[in-house]
Amino acid sequence: MTNQNESPLARHLQCEARKINKERPHLSHTEALNHAAKEAGYENWRHFKNVDDASISLQNTLPAFKTTISCPWRDSVNRSFCHESINLVLPCRLAETLPKPELFRRLFGDASVDLQNNAMKLPGLYSYGDDTPVTQQRLTRERVSQAARYLMFMATTGLTLSKAWEAPMAGYFKTRSRRDRNPCFDHTKVWRDSDGRYLITTEPYGPRLSKEWDDLIQLSTECGYTVVRTSWSGMHNPHENEREGTRLIIISNIKNGVKIDALLQIINQLPNQHLPDNWQGTSTKF
């Protein structure tokens, strides 16, 4: 029987643990759960449950608004149109979450938004080239999943995308040229809270993170920034296998940036759902 108090990710990891038990019968169920949790980016099953339970508790105390993200694509082999979608429950409406129109395209391209129904439709993929239907579906699912992760981040943290760059980066610019590449800076974005304070997010891929993490810590300390790697995997292109995907790092100026301690607790309560390699949406053919 399904436990209604469990999240979809908890049920998924329990299913993965059962598969692991079948492949490795010498492992106990607890060991299999630990292994499944580690593959999903957690230290062990207890760590996952602590984060997951906190997330469920947070969701139960916040207003809940159902939000739908969808994207169409064309199956060129069967000559049919298909549709990939994800339903999210967010603590606020799209109208309160989305960035200003001039910044909207940076995250969602030419997507259309139905504020009345709290729905977003991403531009479709209608390739007539060499892409197979399997590839087309995978790319569409990745697009929808990425949009879902951005909405989860913005709605839960209350941060909005900013076009500012020099002001939040001023500490780095004092010691380095604007043309210098900061360690681990990849898919970097600047966010702003309701008080006008800035937060920097960067999402390098695993190999670059491993290679440049110590340099980022040293540089940021010298320039007056706090740097933290979140346990939530992030927005751009996270993967259950850390070396194959991006990981989220948050950076804030110690004197006048967003206060990281409270924010980190909120971000780490987000479930590691809607990863590109773990589709949790709905697929429909027309």
mmCIF file of C-alpha atoms in Angstrom:
data_model
loop_
_atom_site.group_PDB
_atom_site.id
_atom_site.type_symbol
_atom_site.label_atom_id
_atom_site.label_comp_id
_atom_site.label_asym_id
_atom_site.label_seq_id
_atom_site.Cartn_x
_atom_site.Cartn_y
_atom_site.Cartn_z
ATOM 1 C CA MET A 1 0.000 0.000 0.000
ATOM 2 C CA THR A 2 1.289 3.493 -0.876
ATOM 3 C CA ASN A 3 2.115 5.795 2.014
ATOM 4 C CA GLN A 4 0.398 9.108 1.247
ATOM 5 C CA ASN A 5 2.892 10.972 3.436
ATOM 6 C CA GLU A 6 5.820 9.914 1.265
ATOM 7 C CA SER A 7 7.099 12.023 -1.592
ATOM 8 C CA PRO A 8 7.336 10.647 -5.152
ATOM 9 C CA LEU A 9 11.128 10.662 -4.838
ATOM 10 C CA ALA A 10 10.980 8.570 -1.639
ATOM 11 C CA ARG A 11 8.850 5.973 -3.404
ATOM 12 C CA HIS A 12 11.210 6.043 -6.388
ATOM 13 C CA LEU A 13 14.267 5.437 -4.206
ATOM 14 C CA GLN A 14 12.527 2.587 -2.392
ATOM 15 C CA CYS A 15 11.795 1.022 -5.784
ATOM 16 C CA GLU A 16 15.452 1.433 -6.751
ATOM 17 C CA ALA A 17 16.482 -0.187 -3.470
ATOM 18 C CA ARG A 18 14.326 -3.222 -4.253
ATOM 19 C CA LYS A 19 16.028 -3.524 -7.636
ATOM 20 C CA ILE A 20 19.425 -3.331 -5.953
ATOM 21 C CA ASN A 21 18.362 -6.082 -3.521
ATOM 22 C CA LYS A 22 17.457 -8.339 -6.441
ATOM 23 C CA GLU A 23 20.815 -7.726 -8.112
ATOM 24 C CA ARG A 24 22.783 -8.000 -4.841
ATOM 25 C CA PRO A 25 20.862 -10.271 -2.461
ATOM 26 C CA HIS A 26 23.734 -10.221 0.036
ATOM 27 C CA LEU A 27 22.883 -6.578 0.894
ATOM 28 C CA SER A 28 20.379 -5.798 3.623
ATOM 29 C CA HIS A 29 17.388 -3.629 2.771
ATOM 30 C CA THR A 30 18.930 -0.763 4.742
ATOM 31 C CA GLU A 31 22.174 -1.057 2.792
ATOM 32 C CA ALA A 32 20.216 -1.039 -0.470
ATOM 33 C CA LEU A 33 18.340 2.090 0.637
ATOM 34 C CA ASN A 34 21.646 3.777 1.501
ATOM 35 C CA HIS A 35 23.029 2.870 -1.912
ATOM 36 C CA ALA A 36 19.937 4.215 -3.718
ATOM 37 C CA ALA A 37 20.075 7.436 -1.702
ATOM 38 C CA LYS A 38 23.781 7.937 -2.499
ATOM 39 C CA GLU A 39 23.107 7.511 -6.216
ATOM 40 C CA ALA A 40 20.508 10.292 -5.909
ATOM 41 C CA GLY A 41 23.061 12.652 -4.343
ATOM 42 C CA TYR A 42 22.494 12.109 -0.613
ATOM 43 C CA GLU A 43 24.950 10.866 2.012
ATOM 44 C CA ASN A 44 22.706 7.952 2.953
ATOM 45 C CA TRP A 45 19.019 7.069 3.415
ATOM 46 C CA ARG A 46 18.793 8.893 6.774
ATOM 47 C CA HIS A 47 20.157 12.065 5.175
ATOM 48 C CA PHE A 48 17.607 11.785 2.381
ATOM 49 C CA LYS A 49 14.726 11.241 4.817
ATOM 50 C CA ASN A 50 15.752 14.244 6.916
ATOM 51 C CA VAL A 51 15.771 16.480 3.827
ATOM 52 C CA ASP A 52 12.620 14.900 2.386
ATOM 53 C CA ASP A 53 10.638 15.114 5.627
ATOM 54 C CA ALA A 54 11.644 18.765 6.042
ATOM 55 C CA SER A 55 10.523 19.450 2.483
ATOM 56 C CA ILE A 56 7.142 17.785 3.070
ATOM 57 C CA SER A 57 6.724 19.736 6.313
ATOM 58 C CA LEU A 58 7.527 22.983 4.515
ATOM 59 C CA GLN A 59 5.072 22.209 1.723
ATOM 60 C CA ASN A 60 2.342 21.418 4.253
ATOM 61 C CA THR A 61 2.683 24.834 5.881
ATOM 62 C CA LEU A 62 2.788 26.892 2.666
ATOM 63 C CA PRO A 63 -0.019 27.812 0.283
ATOM 64 C CA ALA A 64 -0.184 25.347 -2.593
ATOM 65 C CA PHE A 65 -0.721 26.331 -6.209
ATOM 66 C CA LYS A 66 -0.778 23.724 -8.956
ATOM 67 C CA THR A 67 1.402 24.789 -11.863
ATOM 68 C CA THR A 68 1.657 23.016 -15.210
ATOM 69 C CA ILE A 69 4.667 23.196 -17.528
ATOM 70 C CA SER A 70 4.314 21.639 -20.966
ATOM 71 C CA CYS A 71 6.116 21.374 -24.283
ATOM 72 C CA PRO A 72 5.005 19.778 -27.579
ATOM 73 C CA TRP A 73 7.169 17.851 -30.037
ATOM 74 C CA ARG A 74 6.636 16.042 -33.331
ATOM 75 C CA ASP A 75 7.286 12.338 -33.868
ATOM 76 C CA SER A 76 8.542 12.453 -37.463
ATOM 77 C CA VAL A 77 8.431 8.650 -37.832
ATOM 78 C CA ASN A 78 4.834 8.083 -36.777
ATOM 79 C CA ARG A 79 3.771 11.540 -37.959
ATOM 80 C CA SER A 80 2.090 12.322 -34.668
ATOM 81 C CA PHE A 81 2.292 15.203 -32.252
ATOM 82 C CA CYS A 82 3.295 14.533 -28.664
ATOM 83 C CA HIS A 83 3.217 16.444 -25.455
ATOM 84 C CA GLU A 84 5.441 16.302 -22.349
ATOM 85 C CA SER A 85 4.262 17.981 -19.160
ATOM 86 C CA ILE A 86 5.045 18.305 -15.454
ATOM 87 C CA ASN A 87 2.665 19.339 -12.679
ATOM 88 C CA LEU A 88 4.235 21.226 -9.792
ATOM 89 C CA VAL A 89 2.841 22.365 -6.477
ATOM 90 C CA LEU A 90 4.413 25.739 -5.688
ATOM 91 C CA PRO A 91 3.958 28.130 -2.748
ATOM 92 C CA CYS A 92 2.944 31.026 -5.031
ATOM 93 C CA ARG A 93 1.380 31.729 -8.403
ATOM 94 C CA LEU A 94 3.320 32.141 -11.646
ATOM 95 C CA ALA A 95 2.490 35.839 -11.670
ATOM 96 C CA GLU A 96 4.426 36.221 -8.410
ATOM 97 C CA THR A 97 7.297 33.974 -9.489
ATOM 98 C CA LEU A 98 8.328 34.841 -13.036
ATOM 99 C CA PRO A 99 11.010 37.449 -13.783
ATOM 100 C CA LYS A 100 10.367 40.658 -15.681
ATOM 101 C CA PRO A 101 9.539 40.246 -19.404
ATOM 102 C CA GLU A 102 12.988 41.415 -20.525
ATOM 103 C CA LEU A 103 14.588 38.650 -18.413
ATOM 104 C CA PHE A 104 11.961 35.976 -18.977
ATOM 105 C CA ARG A 105 13.515 34.728 -22.249
ATOM 106 C CA ARG A 106 16.847 34.043 -20.549
ATOM 107 C CA LEU A 107 15.201 31.198 -18.665
ATOM 108 C CA PHE A 108 12.234 30.101 -20.762
ATOM 109 C CA GLY A 109 12.820 31.300 -24.336
ATOM 110 C CA ASP A 110 9.611 32.156 -26.205
ATOM 111 C CA ALA A 111 7.351 30.327 -23.765
ATOM 112 C CA SER A 112 3.758 31.451 -23.394
ATOM 113 C CA VAL A 113 2.154 31.860 -19.980
ATOM 114 C CA ASP A 114 -1.483 31.436 -18.989
ATOM 115 C CA LEU A 115 -1.614 33.257 -15.651
ATOM 116 C CA GLN A 116 -5.295 32.505 -15.110
ATOM 117 C CA ASN A 117 -4.701 28.731 -15.241
ATOM 118 C CA ASN A 118 -1.185 28.944 -13.759
ATOM 119 C CA ALA A 119 0.339 27.216 -16.782
ATOM 120 C CA MET A 120 3.403 27.669 -18.983
ATOM 121 C CA LYS A 121 3.849 26.273 -22.495
ATOM 122 C CA LEU A 122 7.410 26.071 -23.757
ATOM 123 C CA PRO A 123 8.223 26.438 -27.479
ATOM 124 C CA GLY A 124 7.912 23.089 -29.227
ATOM 125 C CA LEU A 125 10.573 20.928 -30.850
ATOM 126 C CA TYR A 126 9.551 20.132 -34.421
ATOM 127 C CA SER A 127 12.768 18.810 -35.920
ATOM 128 C CA TYR A 128 12.635 17.261 -39.372
ATOM 129 C CA GLY A 129 16.335 16.414 -39.396
ATOM 130 C CA ASP A 130 18.241 13.363 -38.206
ATOM 131 C CA ASP A 131 16.925 13.377 -34.642
ATOM 132 C CA THR A 132 15.078 10.189 -33.796
ATOM 133 C CA PRO A 133 11.775 10.291 -31.878
ATOM 134 C CA VAL A 134 13.646 8.989 -28.832
ATOM 135 C CA THR A 135 16.066 11.902 -29.040
ATOM 136 C CA GLN A 136 13.273 14.396 -29.618
ATOM 137 C CA GLN A 137 11.376 13.146 -26.601
ATOM 138 C CA ARG A 138 14.494 13.204 -24.418
ATOM 139 C CA LEU A 139 15.336 16.792 -25.418
ATOM 140 C CA THR A 140 11.759 17.902 -24.774
ATOM 141 C CA ARG A 141 11.692 16.253 -21.365
ATOM 142 C CA GLU A 142 14.989 17.910 -20.477
ATOM 143 C CA ARG A 143 13.567 21.293 -21.448
ATOM 144 C CA VAL A 144 10.419 20.820 -19.352
ATOM 145 C CA SER A 145 12.391 19.460 -16.383
ATOM 146 C CA GLN A 146 14.788 22.397 -16.445
ATOM 147 C CA ALA A 147 11.896 24.884 -16.446
ATOM 148 C CA ALA A 148 10.374 23.012 -13.504
ATOM 149 C CA ARG A 149 13.606 23.273 -11.514
ATOM 150 C CA TYR A 150 13.877 27.022 -12.165
ATOM 151 C CA LEU A 151 10.298 27.555 -11.015
ATOM 152 C CA MET A 152 10.906 25.463 -7.889
ATOM 153 C CA PHE A 153 13.962 27.571 -7.063
ATOM 154 C CA MET A 154 12.314 30.950 -7.645
ATOM 155 C CA ALA A 155 8.969 30.189 -6.009
ATOM 156 C CA THR A 156 10.539 28.689 -2.881
ATOM 157 C CA THR A 157 13.353 31.206 -2.341
ATOM 158 C CA GLY A 158 11.444 34.319 -3.456
ATOM 159 C CA LEU A 159 14.456 35.379 -5.547
ATOM 160 C CA THR A 160 14.038 36.985 -8.962
ATOM 161 C CA LEU A 161 16.470 36.980 -11.869
ATOM 162 C CA SER A 162 18.523 40.175 -12.193
ATOM 163 C CA LYS A 163 20.326 41.677 -15.162
ATOM 164 C CA ALA A 164 22.905 43.280 -12.855
ATOM 165 C CA TRP A 165 26.475 42.034 -13.089
ATOM 166 C CA GLU A 166 29.026 44.627 -11.977
ATOM 167 C CA ALA A 167 27.359 45.452 -8.646
ATOM 168 C CA PRO A 168 27.139 41.866 -7.322
ATOM 169 C CA MET A 169 30.571 41.045 -8.744
ATOM 170 C CA ALA A 170 32.268 44.194 -7.435
ATOM 171 C CA GLY A 171 34.342 42.324 -4.868
ATOM 172 C CA TYR A 172 35.841 40.087 -7.536
ATOM 173 C CA PHE A 173 36.478 43.035 -9.861
ATOM 174 C CA LYS A 174 38.627 44.741 -7.216
ATOM 175 C CA THR A 175 41.265 42.045 -7.482
ATOM 176 C CA ARG A 176 40.781 40.683 -11.007
ATOM 177 C CA SER A 177 40.153 41.900 -14.527
ATOM 178 C CA ARG A 178 36.574 41.738 -15.777
ATOM 179 C CA ARG A 179 37.872 39.437 -18.516
ATOM 180 C CA ASP A 180 39.315 36.909 -16.076
ATOM 181 C CA ARG A 181 37.317 33.739 -15.634
ATOM 182 C CA ASN A 182 36.471 32.985 -12.033
ATOM 183 C CA PRO A 183 36.910 29.351 -10.934
ATOM 184 C CA CYS A 184 33.742 27.236 -11.231
ATOM 185 C CA PHE A 185 31.851 30.070 -12.956
ATOM 186 C CA ASP A 186 29.641 28.343 -15.511
ATOM 187 C CA HIS A 187 25.937 28.904 -16.267
ATOM 188 C CA THR A 188 26.266 31.787 -13.819
ATOM 189 C CA LYS A 189 23.262 33.942 -12.914
ATOM 190 C CA VAL A 190 22.567 36.841 -10.579
ATOM 191 C CA TRP A 191 19.429 36.935 -8.416
ATOM 192 C CA ARG A 192 17.888 39.604 -6.228
ATOM 193 C CA ASP A 193 15.765 39.348 -3.093
ATOM 194 C CA SER A 194 12.901 41.607 -2.010
ATOM 195 C CA ASP A 195 15.361 43.911 -0.208
ATOM 196 C CA GLY A 196 17.489 44.400 -3.325
ATOM 197 C CA ARG A 197 20.380 42.221 -2.121
ATOM 198 C CA TYR A 198 22.187 40.071 -4.653
ATOM 199 C CA LEU A 199 22.943 36.366 -4.817
ATOM 200 C CA ILE A 200 25.148 34.671 -7.417
ATOM 201 C CA THR A 201 24.517 31.106 -8.552
ATOM 202 C CA THR A 202 26.923 29.111 -10.653
ATOM 203 C CA GLU A 203 26.543 25.547 -11.894
ATOM 204 C CA PRO A 204 29.750 23.923 -13.166
ATOM 205 C CA TYR A 205 29.926 20.338 -14.353
ATOM 206 C CA GLY A 206 31.417 17.775 -11.996
ATOM 207 C CA PRO A 207 34.976 17.585 -13.398
ATOM 208 C CA ARG A 208 35.388 21.353 -13.365
ATOM 209 C CA LEU A 209 33.910 21.585 -9.881
ATOM 210 C CA SER A 210 36.405 19.028 -8.554
ATOM 211 C CA LYS A 211 39.319 20.778 -10.249
ATOM 212 C CA GLU A 212 38.499 24.403 -9.358
ATOM 213 C CA TRP A 213 36.556 24.237 -6.068
ATOM 214 C CA ASP A 214 39.546 25.003 -3.815
ATOM 215 C CA ASP A 215 40.520 27.947 -6.039
ATOM 216 C CA LEU A 216 36.978 29.333 -5.831
ATOM 217 C CA ILE A 217 36.999 29.107 -2.032
ATOM 218 C CA GLN A 218 40.354 30.878 -1.792
ATOM 219 C CA LEU A 219 39.453 33.627 -4.270
ATOM 220 C CA SER A 220 36.039 34.262 -2.715
ATOM 221 C CA THR A 221 37.466 34.464 0.793
ATOM 222 C CA GLU A 222 40.022 37.026 -0.379
ATOM 223 C CA CYS A 223 37.299 39.072 -2.103
ATOM 224 C CA GLY A 224 34.780 39.029 0.733
ATOM 225 C CA TYR A 225 32.276 36.420 -0.459
ATOM 226 C CA THR A 226 30.675 33.403 1.171
ATOM 227 C CA VAL A 227 30.531 30.293 -1.029
ATOM 228 C CA VAL A 228 28.410 27.217 -0.330
ATOM 229 C CA ARG A 229 27.675 24.132 -2.363
ATOM 230 C CA THR A 230 24.031 23.089 -1.874
ATOM 231 C CA SER A 231 22.796 19.556 -1.362
ATOM 232 C CA TRP A 232 19.993 20.349 -3.820
ATOM 233 C CA SER A 233 21.430 19.567 -7.229
ATOM 234 C CA GLY A 234 20.347 22.748 -8.991
ATOM 235 C CA MET A 235 18.685 24.047 -12.134
ATOM 236 C CA HIS A 236 20.814 23.867 -15.259
ATOM 237 C CA ASN A 237 21.567 20.215 -15.969
ATOM 238 C CA PRO A 238 21.960 18.149 -12.774
ATOM 239 C CA HIS A 239 22.415 14.393 -12.923
ATOM 240 C CA GLU A 240 22.195 11.582 -10.401
ATOM 241 C CA ASN A 241 25.817 10.857 -11.319
ATOM 242 C CA GLU A 242 27.611 13.954 -10.090
ATOM 243 C CA ARG A 243 30.393 13.801 -12.677
ATOM 244 C CA GLU A 244 27.919 13.790 -15.559
ATOM 245 C CA GLY A 245 25.864 16.814 -14.513
ATOM 246 C CA THR A 246 26.049 20.296 -13.043
ATOM 247 C CA ARG A 247 25.926 21.096 -9.331
ATOM 248 C CA LEU A 248 24.611 24.259 -7.707
ATOM 249 C CA ILE A 249 26.889 26.693 -5.861
ATOM 250 C CA ILE A 250 25.547 29.856 -4.202
ATOM 251 C CA ILE A 251 27.765 32.902 -3.634
ATOM 252 C CA SER A 252 26.995 36.074 -1.691
ATOM 253 C CA ASN A 253 28.894 39.169 -0.659
ATOM 254 C CA ILE A 254 29.449 38.963 3.088
ATOM 255 C CA LYS A 255 28.675 42.655 3.730
ATOM 256 C CA ASN A 256 25.713 43.435 1.497
ATOM 257 C CA GLY A 257 24.610 40.243 -0.235
ATOM 258 C CA VAL A 258 21.746 37.862 0.500
ATOM 259 C CA LYS A 259 22.161 36.173 3.884
ATOM 260 C CA ILE A 260 23.112 32.640 2.942
ATOM 261 C CA ASP A 261 22.375 30.685 6.141
ATOM 262 C CA ALA A 262 18.592 31.026 6.024
ATOM 263 C CA LEU A 263 18.516 30.730 2.247
ATOM 264 C CA LEU A 264 20.602 27.561 2.266
ATOM 265 C CA GLN A 265 18.161 25.871 4.607
ATOM 266 C CA ILE A 266 15.321 26.669 2.190
ATOM 267 C CA ILE A 267 17.225 25.484 -0.896
ATOM 268 C CA ASN A 268 18.368 22.245 0.718
ATOM 269 C CA GLN A 269 14.766 21.391 1.536
ATOM 270 C CA LEU A 270 13.930 21.307 -2.178
ATOM 271 C CA PRO A 271 13.544 17.714 -3.406
ATOM 272 C CA ASN A 272 16.012 16.468 -6.008
ATOM 273 C CA GLN A 273 13.212 15.803 -8.463
ATOM 274 C CA HIS A 274 12.761 16.363 -12.184
ATOM 275 C CA LEU A 275 16.319 15.459 -13.089
ATOM 276 C CA PRO A 276 16.915 15.006 -16.831
ATOM 277 C CA ASP A 277 17.647 11.289 -16.388
ATOM 278 C CA ASN A 278 14.644 10.643 -14.126
ATOM 279 C CA TRP A 279 11.450 11.737 -15.910
ATOM 280 C CA GLN A 280 8.578 12.285 -13.501
ATOM 281 C CA GLY A 281 6.109 13.941 -15.836
ATOM 282 C CA THR A 282 3.317 12.917 -18.191
ATOM 283 C CA SER A 283 3.606 11.978 -21.873
ATOM 284 C CA THR A 284 0.673 12.286 -24.272
ATOM 285 C CA LYS A 285 0.172 11.614 -27.982
ATOM 286 C CA PHE A 286 -2.353 13.488 -30.110
#
